[in-house]
Amino acid sequence: LIPIDNQSESIVTALLKSYSGDKILYADFDRSPGKYFPTRFDTYKQSTRTDQDFLNFTIDTLGNLVTFIQPKTLARGGYLVYAEYAHNGTTFVSIFLIRDTEGKLLKRVENSFEIKTIEYLDTNHLAMACRINEGKIDNNESNYLSFTRLRQQDVSDYFINWISVAQLESSTEFTKALYNIINNIPLPINEETNQPFTIDEVRHMVYENARSNAQRNINIQTLSEQIYGTTTAISDYADENDISIDTEFRYDKNALRKFIQLSVNRDGISLKFSRGDSGTKVRFSEENPNQIIIESANFANALRTEIGTDE
């Protein structure tokens, strides 16, 4: 174990920063018979969690990793860093696969300089990483595992197989999660008017962004930069509020319709509202199919004001 000091905290902070800036996938453990990592993690989680318990957990699971790496003839070297830490009251265990990289060091020697080649840990570019959210496990929630989405398929295969993952990607769940985030995140400022956009304007921007992608994908970093001016606004809000959402996912067409408005004009009555409010703020009466119930204190107060003004 590395002593907990400023140096070790700084390297974990750097690794977490790199992790949060990467593309993230969510999943659960595959708990079918014979899966070693989930069983060994459960044993550690239920232990007294001493330093030795943690060290034994890392040694045992690394021994199991050997069986997944041996068939990979082109597997490269690197370091696996295990870290247990708390964030916003939730305990996490993360595993980072990082590489050595070569760099140059300029050193002054008397009246001149010399260049030395050095090796250092590249914390800015993770080869692979996994984070286990114990709070979600304790609350019997899904998507308590998260991974960096990797370009090197051979690495991601043996890493994910080692952790024992049952992938639970759901375009419907992620599209609904995005709708939840957009409804609650602070509204961005319209630079032309210097006033916040309305929530319906923001929803429409999300809808148009999604519909413009031929592959039906939503990249929340691109979307975040387009709407909020920074690539991390949406992911930061999701992380702070414990919302699981992949960095890039294929949207669900039906769930995406919640982002656009419905407009109906009949019998001299014009009604326009977000599709996402259908069934909640605007719904049909169960007693009379010809009655519509609008439940909104703001709308009711505004209507009272208008009626009072007309009188």
Short mmCIF file of N, CA and C in Angstrom, two decimals, residues 119-258:
data_model
loop_
_atom_site.label_atom_id
_atom_site.label_comp_id
_atom_site.label_asym_id
_atom_site.label_seq_id
_atom_site.Cartn_x
_atom_site.Cartn_y
_atom_site.Cartn_z
N GLU A 119 11.16 8.02 -17.75
CA GLU A 119 9.87 7.36 -17.87
C GLU A 119 8.98 7.85 -16.73
N TYR A 120 7.68 8.05 -17.04
CA TYR A 120 6.76 8.50 -16.01
C TYR A 120 5.39 7.89 -16.27
N LEU A 121 4.54 7.91 -15.25
CA LEU A 121 3.19 7.38 -15.39
C LEU A 121 2.31 8.39 -16.11
N ASP A 122 1.67 7.94 -17.17
CA ASP A 122 0.82 8.83 -17.95
C ASP A 122 -0.59 8.82 -17.36
N THR A 123 -0.82 9.68 -16.38
CA THR A 123 -2.14 9.73 -15.71
C THR A 123 -3.19 10.42 -16.57
N ASN A 124 -2.77 11.10 -17.63
CA ASN A 124 -3.72 11.83 -18.47
C ASN A 124 -4.40 10.95 -19.50
N HIS A 125 -3.84 9.79 -19.79
CA HIS A 125 -4.41 8.90 -20.80
C HIS A 125 -4.49 7.49 -20.23
N LEU A 126 -5.64 7.16 -19.67
CA LEU A 126 -5.82 5.85 -19.06
C LEU A 126 -5.95 4.78 -20.14
N ALA A 127 -5.30 3.64 -19.92
CA ALA A 127 -5.48 2.52 -20.83
C ALA A 127 -6.86 1.89 -20.61
N MET A 128 -7.27 1.83 -19.35
CA MET A 128 -8.58 1.28 -18.99
C MET A 128 -8.84 1.61 -17.54
N ALA A 129 -10.09 1.74 -17.15
CA ALA A 129 -10.42 2.01 -15.75
C ALA A 129 -11.83 1.54 -15.45
N CYS A 130 -12.03 1.18 -14.18
CA CYS A 130 -13.35 0.76 -13.70
C CYS A 130 -13.61 1.41 -12.35
N ARG A 131 -14.85 1.81 -12.11
CA ARG A 131 -15.23 2.38 -10.82
C ARG A 131 -16.45 1.64 -10.28
N ILE A 132 -16.38 1.23 -9.02
CA ILE A 132 -17.48 0.51 -8.37
C ILE A 132 -18.13 1.45 -7.37
N ASN A 133 -19.42 1.72 -7.54
CA ASN A 133 -20.17 2.62 -6.68
C ASN A 133 -20.87 1.79 -5.60
N GLU A 134 -20.31 1.79 -4.39
CA GLU A 134 -20.87 0.97 -3.33
C GLU A 134 -22.23 1.49 -2.83
N GLY A 135 -22.45 2.79 -2.96
CA GLY A 135 -23.74 3.33 -2.56
C GLY A 135 -24.88 2.73 -3.36
N LYS A 136 -24.66 2.58 -4.66
CA LYS A 136 -25.71 1.98 -5.50
C LYS A 136 -25.91 0.50 -5.17
N ILE A 137 -24.82 -0.18 -4.86
CA ILE A 137 -24.95 -1.59 -4.47
C ILE A 137 -25.76 -1.71 -3.19
N ASP A 138 -25.46 -0.86 -2.22
CA ASP A 138 -26.17 -0.89 -0.94
C ASP A 138 -27.66 -0.58 -1.11
N ASN A 139 -27.98 0.24 -2.11
CA ASN A 139 -29.38 0.64 -2.34
C ASN A 139 -30.07 -0.24 -3.37
N ASN A 140 -29.40 -1.35 -3.75
CA ASN A 140 -29.96 -2.29 -4.73
C ASN A 140 -30.29 -1.62 -6.06
N GLU A 141 -29.44 -0.65 -6.45
CA GLU A 141 -29.61 0.02 -7.73
C GLU A 141 -28.74 -0.66 -8.78
N SER A 142 -29.10 -0.45 -10.04
CA SER A 142 -28.32 -1.01 -11.14
C SER A 142 -27.27 0.00 -11.59
N ASN A 143 -26.47 -0.40 -12.58
CA ASN A 143 -25.43 0.47 -13.16
C ASN A 143 -24.45 0.98 -12.11
N TYR A 144 -24.04 0.10 -11.19
CA TYR A 144 -23.10 0.51 -10.16
C TYR A 144 -21.65 0.36 -10.61
N LEU A 145 -21.44 -0.27 -11.76
CA LEU A 145 -20.11 -0.31 -12.36
C LEU A 145 -20.04 0.71 -13.48
N SER A 146 -18.90 1.37 -13.62
CA SER A 146 -18.70 2.24 -14.77
C SER A 146 -17.29 2.03 -15.30
N PHE A 147 -17.16 2.12 -16.62
CA PHE A 147 -15.90 1.85 -17.30
C PHE A 147 -15.60 2.97 -18.29
N THR A 148 -14.31 3.16 -18.54
CA THR A 148 -13.95 4.02 -19.66
C THR A 148 -14.21 3.23 -20.94
N ARG A 149 -14.75 3.93 -21.94
CA ARG A 149 -14.96 3.30 -23.25
C ARG A 149 -13.63 3.36 -24.00
N LEU A 150 -13.08 2.20 -24.29
CA LEU A 150 -11.71 2.16 -24.79
C LEU A 150 -11.64 1.91 -26.30
N ARG A 151 -10.55 2.39 -26.89
CA ARG A 151 -10.31 2.18 -28.32
C ARG A 151 -9.61 0.86 -28.58
N GLN A 152 -8.79 0.40 -27.60
CA GLN A 152 -8.04 -0.84 -27.77
C GLN A 152 -8.91 -2.02 -27.36
N GLN A 153 -9.51 -2.69 -28.35
CA GLN A 153 -10.49 -3.72 -28.06
C GLN A 153 -9.90 -4.87 -27.26
N ASP A 154 -8.61 -5.24 -27.57
CA ASP A 154 -8.03 -6.38 -26.87
C ASP A 154 -7.88 -6.11 -25.38
N VAL A 155 -7.54 -4.86 -25.01
CA VAL A 155 -7.41 -4.50 -23.60
C VAL A 155 -8.78 -4.50 -22.93
N SER A 156 -9.75 -3.85 -23.56
CA SER A 156 -11.07 -3.75 -22.95
C SER A 156 -11.70 -5.12 -22.77
N ASP A 157 -11.45 -6.05 -23.70
CA ASP A 157 -12.02 -7.39 -23.61
C ASP A 157 -11.53 -8.11 -22.36
N TYR A 158 -10.21 -8.18 -22.20
CA TYR A 158 -9.72 -8.95 -21.05
C TYR A 158 -9.98 -8.22 -19.74
N PHE A 159 -10.01 -6.90 -19.75
CA PHE A 159 -10.28 -6.14 -18.53
C PHE A 159 -11.73 -6.34 -18.09
N ILE A 160 -12.66 -6.22 -19.03
CA ILE A 160 -14.08 -6.37 -18.71
C ILE A 160 -14.41 -7.81 -18.34
N ASN A 161 -13.78 -8.77 -19.05
CA ASN A 161 -14.01 -10.18 -18.69
C ASN A 161 -13.48 -10.49 -17.31
N TRP A 162 -12.36 -9.87 -16.94
CA TRP A 162 -11.77 -10.06 -15.61
C TRP A 162 -12.71 -9.52 -14.52
N ILE A 163 -13.23 -8.31 -14.70
CA ILE A 163 -14.15 -7.73 -13.72
C ILE A 163 -15.46 -8.53 -13.67
N SER A 164 -15.80 -9.20 -14.75
CA SER A 164 -17.05 -9.98 -14.89
C SER A 164 -18.25 -9.05 -15.01
N VAL A 165 -18.49 -8.61 -16.22
CA VAL A 165 -19.51 -7.58 -16.48
C VAL A 165 -20.71 -8.17 -17.20
N ALA A 166 -21.89 -7.82 -16.72
CA ALA A 166 -23.13 -8.07 -17.46
C ALA A 166 -23.60 -6.72 -17.95
N GLN A 167 -23.33 -6.41 -19.22
CA GLN A 167 -23.61 -5.08 -19.73
C GLN A 167 -25.11 -4.82 -19.76
N LEU A 168 -25.50 -3.67 -19.26
CA LEU A 168 -26.92 -3.32 -19.18
C LEU A 168 -27.20 -1.98 -19.86
N GLU A 169 -26.55 -1.77 -20.99
CA GLU A 169 -26.81 -0.52 -21.69
C GLU A 169 -28.28 -0.48 -22.13
N SER A 170 -28.91 0.64 -21.98
CA SER A 170 -30.31 0.82 -22.37
C SER A 170 -30.48 2.20 -22.97
N SER A 171 -30.79 2.25 -24.25
CA SER A 171 -30.98 3.54 -24.89
C SER A 171 -32.18 4.27 -24.27
N THR A 172 -33.20 3.51 -23.86
CA THR A 172 -34.37 4.13 -23.25
C THR A 172 -34.01 4.77 -21.92
N GLU A 173 -33.29 4.02 -21.07
CA GLU A 173 -32.92 4.54 -19.75
C GLU A 173 -32.04 5.77 -19.86
N PHE A 174 -31.07 5.74 -20.78
CA PHE A 174 -30.15 6.86 -20.91
C PHE A 174 -30.84 8.09 -21.50
N THR A 175 -31.78 7.88 -22.43
CA THR A 175 -32.52 9.01 -22.98
C THR A 175 -33.40 9.65 -21.91
N LYS A 176 -34.02 8.81 -21.08
CA LYS A 176 -34.83 9.33 -19.97
C LYS A 176 -33.95 10.04 -18.94
N ALA A 177 -32.75 9.49 -18.69
CA ALA A 177 -31.84 10.13 -17.75
C ALA A 177 -31.43 11.51 -18.26
N LEU A 178 -31.18 11.62 -19.57
CA LEU A 178 -30.83 12.91 -20.15
C LEU A 178 -31.97 13.90 -20.00
N TYR A 179 -33.20 13.44 -20.20
CA TYR A 179 -34.37 14.31 -20.03
C TYR A 179 -34.45 14.82 -18.59
N ASN A 180 -34.18 13.95 -17.64
CA ASN A 180 -34.20 14.33 -16.23
C ASN A 180 -33.13 15.38 -15.94
N ILE A 181 -31.94 15.19 -16.50
CA ILE A 181 -30.85 16.15 -16.28
C ILE A 181 -31.20 17.51 -16.88
N ILE A 182 -31.66 17.50 -18.12
CA ILE A 182 -31.98 18.75 -18.81
C ILE A 182 -33.06 19.53 -18.07
N ASN A 183 -33.99 18.83 -17.45
CA ASN A 183 -35.08 19.50 -16.72
C ASN A 183 -34.60 20.15 -15.42
N ASN A 184 -33.47 19.70 -14.89
CA ASN A 184 -33.05 20.16 -13.56
C ASN A 184 -31.75 20.94 -13.53
N ILE A 185 -30.94 20.81 -14.55
CA ILE A 185 -29.67 21.53 -14.58
C ILE A 185 -29.95 23.03 -14.81
N PRO A 186 -29.17 23.93 -14.23
CA PRO A 186 -29.41 25.37 -14.44
C PRO A 186 -29.45 25.73 -15.92
N LEU A 187 -30.38 26.59 -16.28
CA LEU A 187 -30.57 26.96 -17.68
C LEU A 187 -29.37 27.75 -18.19
N PRO A 188 -28.94 27.50 -19.43
CA PRO A 188 -27.83 28.26 -20.00
C PRO A 188 -28.28 29.66 -20.40
N ILE A 189 -27.31 30.54 -20.58
CA ILE A 189 -27.60 31.93 -20.94
C ILE A 189 -27.57 32.10 -22.47
N ASN A 190 -28.59 32.76 -22.98
CA ASN A 190 -28.63 33.13 -24.39
C ASN A 190 -27.75 34.36 -24.57
N GLU A 191 -26.62 34.22 -25.30
CA GLU A 191 -25.67 35.32 -25.44
C GLU A 191 -26.26 36.51 -26.19
N GLU A 192 -27.27 36.27 -27.03
CA GLU A 192 -27.87 37.36 -27.80
C GLU A 192 -28.74 38.25 -26.92
N THR A 193 -29.46 37.65 -25.97
CA THR A 193 -30.36 38.42 -25.10
C THR A 193 -29.81 38.63 -23.70
N ASN A 194 -28.74 37.88 -23.38
CA ASN A 194 -28.15 37.90 -22.04
C ASN A 194 -29.15 37.43 -20.98
N GLN A 195 -30.14 36.66 -21.41
CA GLN A 195 -31.14 36.08 -20.52
C GLN A 195 -31.10 34.56 -20.65
N PRO A 196 -31.53 33.83 -19.61
CA PRO A 196 -31.54 32.36 -19.73
C PRO A 196 -32.49 31.89 -20.82
N PHE A 197 -32.11 30.82 -21.51
CA PHE A 197 -33.03 30.16 -22.42
C PHE A 197 -34.19 29.58 -21.60
N THR A 198 -35.35 29.42 -22.22
CA THR A 198 -36.45 28.72 -21.55
C THR A 198 -36.17 27.23 -21.59
N ILE A 199 -36.82 26.49 -20.71
CA ILE A 199 -36.61 25.06 -20.67
C ILE A 199 -37.07 24.41 -21.97
N ASP A 200 -38.14 24.93 -22.58
CA ASP A 200 -38.60 24.37 -23.86
C ASP A 200 -37.59 24.63 -24.96
N GLU A 201 -36.91 25.78 -24.94
CA GLU A 201 -35.87 26.05 -25.93
C GLU A 201 -34.70 25.08 -25.77
N VAL A 202 -34.33 24.81 -24.54
CA VAL A 202 -33.23 23.88 -24.30
C VAL A 202 -33.62 22.46 -24.74
N ARG A 203 -34.84 22.05 -24.39
CA ARG A 203 -35.29 20.72 -24.82
C ARG A 203 -35.28 20.60 -26.34
N HIS A 204 -35.70 21.68 -27.01
CA HIS A 204 -35.73 21.65 -28.47
C HIS A 204 -34.31 21.55 -29.04
N MET A 205 -33.34 22.22 -28.41
CA MET A 205 -31.95 22.12 -28.87
C MET A 205 -31.43 20.69 -28.73
N VAL A 206 -31.79 20.04 -27.62
CA VAL A 206 -31.37 18.65 -27.43
C VAL A 206 -31.98 17.77 -28.51
N TYR A 207 -33.26 17.98 -28.77
CA TYR A 207 -33.97 17.19 -29.78
C TYR A 207 -33.34 17.36 -31.15
N GLU A 208 -33.06 18.60 -31.52
CA GLU A 208 -32.48 18.87 -32.84
C GLU A 208 -31.07 18.30 -32.94
N ASN A 209 -30.31 18.38 -31.85
CA ASN A 209 -28.96 17.81 -31.85
C ASN A 209 -29.01 16.31 -32.09
N ALA A 210 -29.94 15.64 -31.41
CA ALA A 210 -30.06 14.19 -31.55
C ALA A 210 -30.53 13.81 -32.96
N ARG A 211 -31.53 14.51 -33.46
CA ARG A 211 -32.11 14.18 -34.77
C ARG A 211 -31.13 14.45 -35.91
N SER A 212 -30.15 15.31 -35.68
CA SER A 212 -29.19 15.63 -36.75
C SER A 212 -28.11 14.55 -36.90
N ASN A 213 -28.06 13.60 -35.96
CA ASN A 213 -27.06 12.55 -36.02
C ASN A 213 -27.60 11.35 -36.79
N ALA A 214 -26.95 11.03 -37.88
CA ALA A 214 -27.44 9.96 -38.77
C ALA A 214 -27.40 8.59 -38.09
N GLN A 215 -26.49 8.42 -37.14
CA GLN A 215 -26.38 7.14 -36.44
C GLN A 215 -27.29 7.05 -35.21
N ARG A 216 -28.10 8.08 -34.98
CA ARG A 216 -29.02 8.16 -33.83
C ARG A 216 -28.25 8.09 -32.51
N ASN A 217 -27.06 8.70 -32.49
CA ASN A 217 -26.26 8.74 -31.27
C ASN A 217 -26.31 10.12 -30.64
N ILE A 218 -26.22 10.15 -29.31
CA ILE A 218 -26.08 11.41 -28.57
C ILE A 218 -24.75 11.35 -27.82
N ASN A 219 -23.89 12.31 -28.09
CA ASN A 219 -22.64 12.45 -27.35
C ASN A 219 -22.84 13.59 -26.36
N ILE A 220 -22.87 13.28 -25.07
CA ILE A 220 -23.24 14.32 -24.09
C ILE A 220 -22.15 15.36 -23.93
N GLN A 221 -20.90 15.04 -24.28
CA GLN A 221 -19.84 16.04 -24.22
C GLN A 221 -20.05 17.09 -25.31
N THR A 222 -20.34 16.62 -26.53
CA THR A 222 -20.63 17.54 -27.64
C THR A 222 -21.89 18.34 -27.37
N LEU A 223 -22.93 17.65 -26.89
CA LEU A 223 -24.19 18.31 -26.58
C LEU A 223 -24.00 19.35 -25.48
N SER A 224 -23.24 18.99 -24.45
CA SER A 224 -22.99 19.90 -23.33
C SER A 224 -22.27 21.16 -23.79
N GLU A 225 -21.27 20.97 -24.64
CA GLU A 225 -20.53 22.14 -25.12
C GLU A 225 -21.41 23.03 -25.98
N GLN A 226 -22.26 22.42 -26.79
CA GLN A 226 -23.14 23.18 -27.68
C GLN A 226 -24.15 24.02 -26.89
N ILE A 227 -24.70 23.46 -25.81
CA ILE A 227 -25.77 24.14 -25.08
C ILE A 227 -25.25 24.94 -23.88
N TYR A 228 -24.29 24.36 -23.15
CA TYR A 228 -23.85 24.97 -21.89
C TYR A 228 -22.47 25.60 -21.95
N GLY A 229 -21.80 25.45 -23.10
CA GLY A 229 -20.52 26.11 -23.28
C GLY A 229 -19.34 25.37 -22.68
N THR A 230 -19.56 24.19 -22.12
CA THR A 230 -18.47 23.38 -21.58
C THR A 230 -18.80 21.91 -21.79
N THR A 231 -17.79 21.09 -22.05
CA THR A 231 -18.03 19.68 -22.36
C THR A 231 -18.45 18.86 -21.14
N THR A 232 -18.27 19.40 -19.94
CA THR A 232 -18.51 18.60 -18.73
C THR A 232 -19.77 18.99 -17.94
N ALA A 233 -20.53 19.97 -18.41
CA ALA A 233 -21.68 20.44 -17.62
C ALA A 233 -22.68 19.32 -17.33
N ILE A 234 -23.03 18.55 -18.36
CA ILE A 234 -24.02 17.48 -18.18
C ILE A 234 -23.44 16.35 -17.35
N SER A 235 -22.22 15.92 -17.66
CA SER A 235 -21.61 14.81 -16.92
C SER A 235 -21.35 15.19 -15.46
N ASP A 236 -20.96 16.45 -15.22
CA ASP A 236 -20.74 16.89 -13.83
C ASP A 236 -22.04 16.83 -13.04
N TYR A 237 -23.14 17.29 -13.66
CA TYR A 237 -24.44 17.26 -12.97
C TYR A 237 -24.85 15.82 -12.70
N ALA A 238 -24.63 14.93 -13.68
CA ALA A 238 -24.98 13.52 -13.50
C ALA A 238 -24.18 12.90 -12.38
N ASP A 239 -22.90 13.23 -12.32
CA ASP A 239 -22.03 12.67 -11.28
C ASP A 239 -22.42 13.19 -9.90
N GLU A 240 -22.70 14.48 -9.80
CA GLU A 240 -23.06 15.08 -8.51
C GLU A 240 -24.40 14.57 -7.99
N ASN A 241 -25.27 14.15 -8.91
CA ASN A 241 -26.61 13.70 -8.52
C ASN A 241 -26.80 12.20 -8.69
N ASP A 242 -25.66 11.49 -8.88
CA ASP A 242 -25.69 10.03 -8.93
C ASP A 242 -26.62 9.51 -10.03
N ILE A 243 -26.53 10.12 -11.21
CA ILE A 243 -27.33 9.71 -12.36
C ILE A 243 -26.43 8.97 -13.33
N SER A 244 -26.81 7.77 -13.74
CA SER A 244 -26.01 6.98 -14.67
C SER A 244 -26.38 7.33 -16.11
N ILE A 245 -25.38 7.75 -16.87
CA ILE A 245 -25.61 8.04 -18.28
C ILE A 245 -24.30 7.87 -19.03
N ASP A 246 -24.33 7.09 -20.11
CA ASP A 246 -23.13 6.90 -20.91
C ASP A 246 -22.74 8.20 -21.59
N THR A 247 -21.44 8.36 -21.84
CA THR A 247 -20.97 9.55 -22.52
C THR A 247 -21.52 9.62 -23.94
N GLU A 248 -21.68 8.47 -24.57
CA GLU A 248 -22.29 8.42 -25.89
C GLU A 248 -23.21 7.22 -25.95
N PHE A 249 -24.42 7.42 -26.43
CA PHE A 249 -25.37 6.32 -26.48
C PHE A 249 -26.34 6.53 -27.65
N ARG A 250 -26.96 5.46 -28.06
CA ARG A 250 -27.97 5.49 -29.12
C ARG A 250 -29.30 5.84 -28.48
N TYR A 251 -29.90 6.93 -28.93
CA TYR A 251 -31.13 7.39 -28.28
C TYR A 251 -32.34 6.55 -28.68
N ASP A 252 -33.32 6.55 -27.79
CA ASP A 252 -34.60 5.88 -28.04
C ASP A 252 -35.58 6.90 -28.63
N LYS A 253 -36.13 6.59 -29.79
CA LYS A 253 -36.97 7.56 -30.51
C LYS A 253 -38.21 7.96 -29.70
N ASN A 254 -38.85 6.99 -29.05
CA ASN A 254 -40.05 7.33 -28.28
C ASN A 254 -39.71 8.19 -27.08
N ALA A 255 -38.61 7.85 -26.37
CA ALA A 255 -38.22 8.64 -25.21
C ALA A 255 -37.76 10.04 -25.63
N LEU A 256 -37.20 10.15 -26.84
CA LEU A 256 -36.72 11.46 -27.31
C LEU A 256 -37.87 12.42 -27.57
N ARG A 257 -39.05 11.90 -27.89
CA ARG A 257 -40.20 12.76 -28.19
C ARG A 257 -40.61 13.61 -26.99
N LYS A 258 -40.19 13.20 -25.78
CA LYS A 258 -40.52 13.98 -24.59
C LYS A 258 -39.88 15.37 -24.63
#
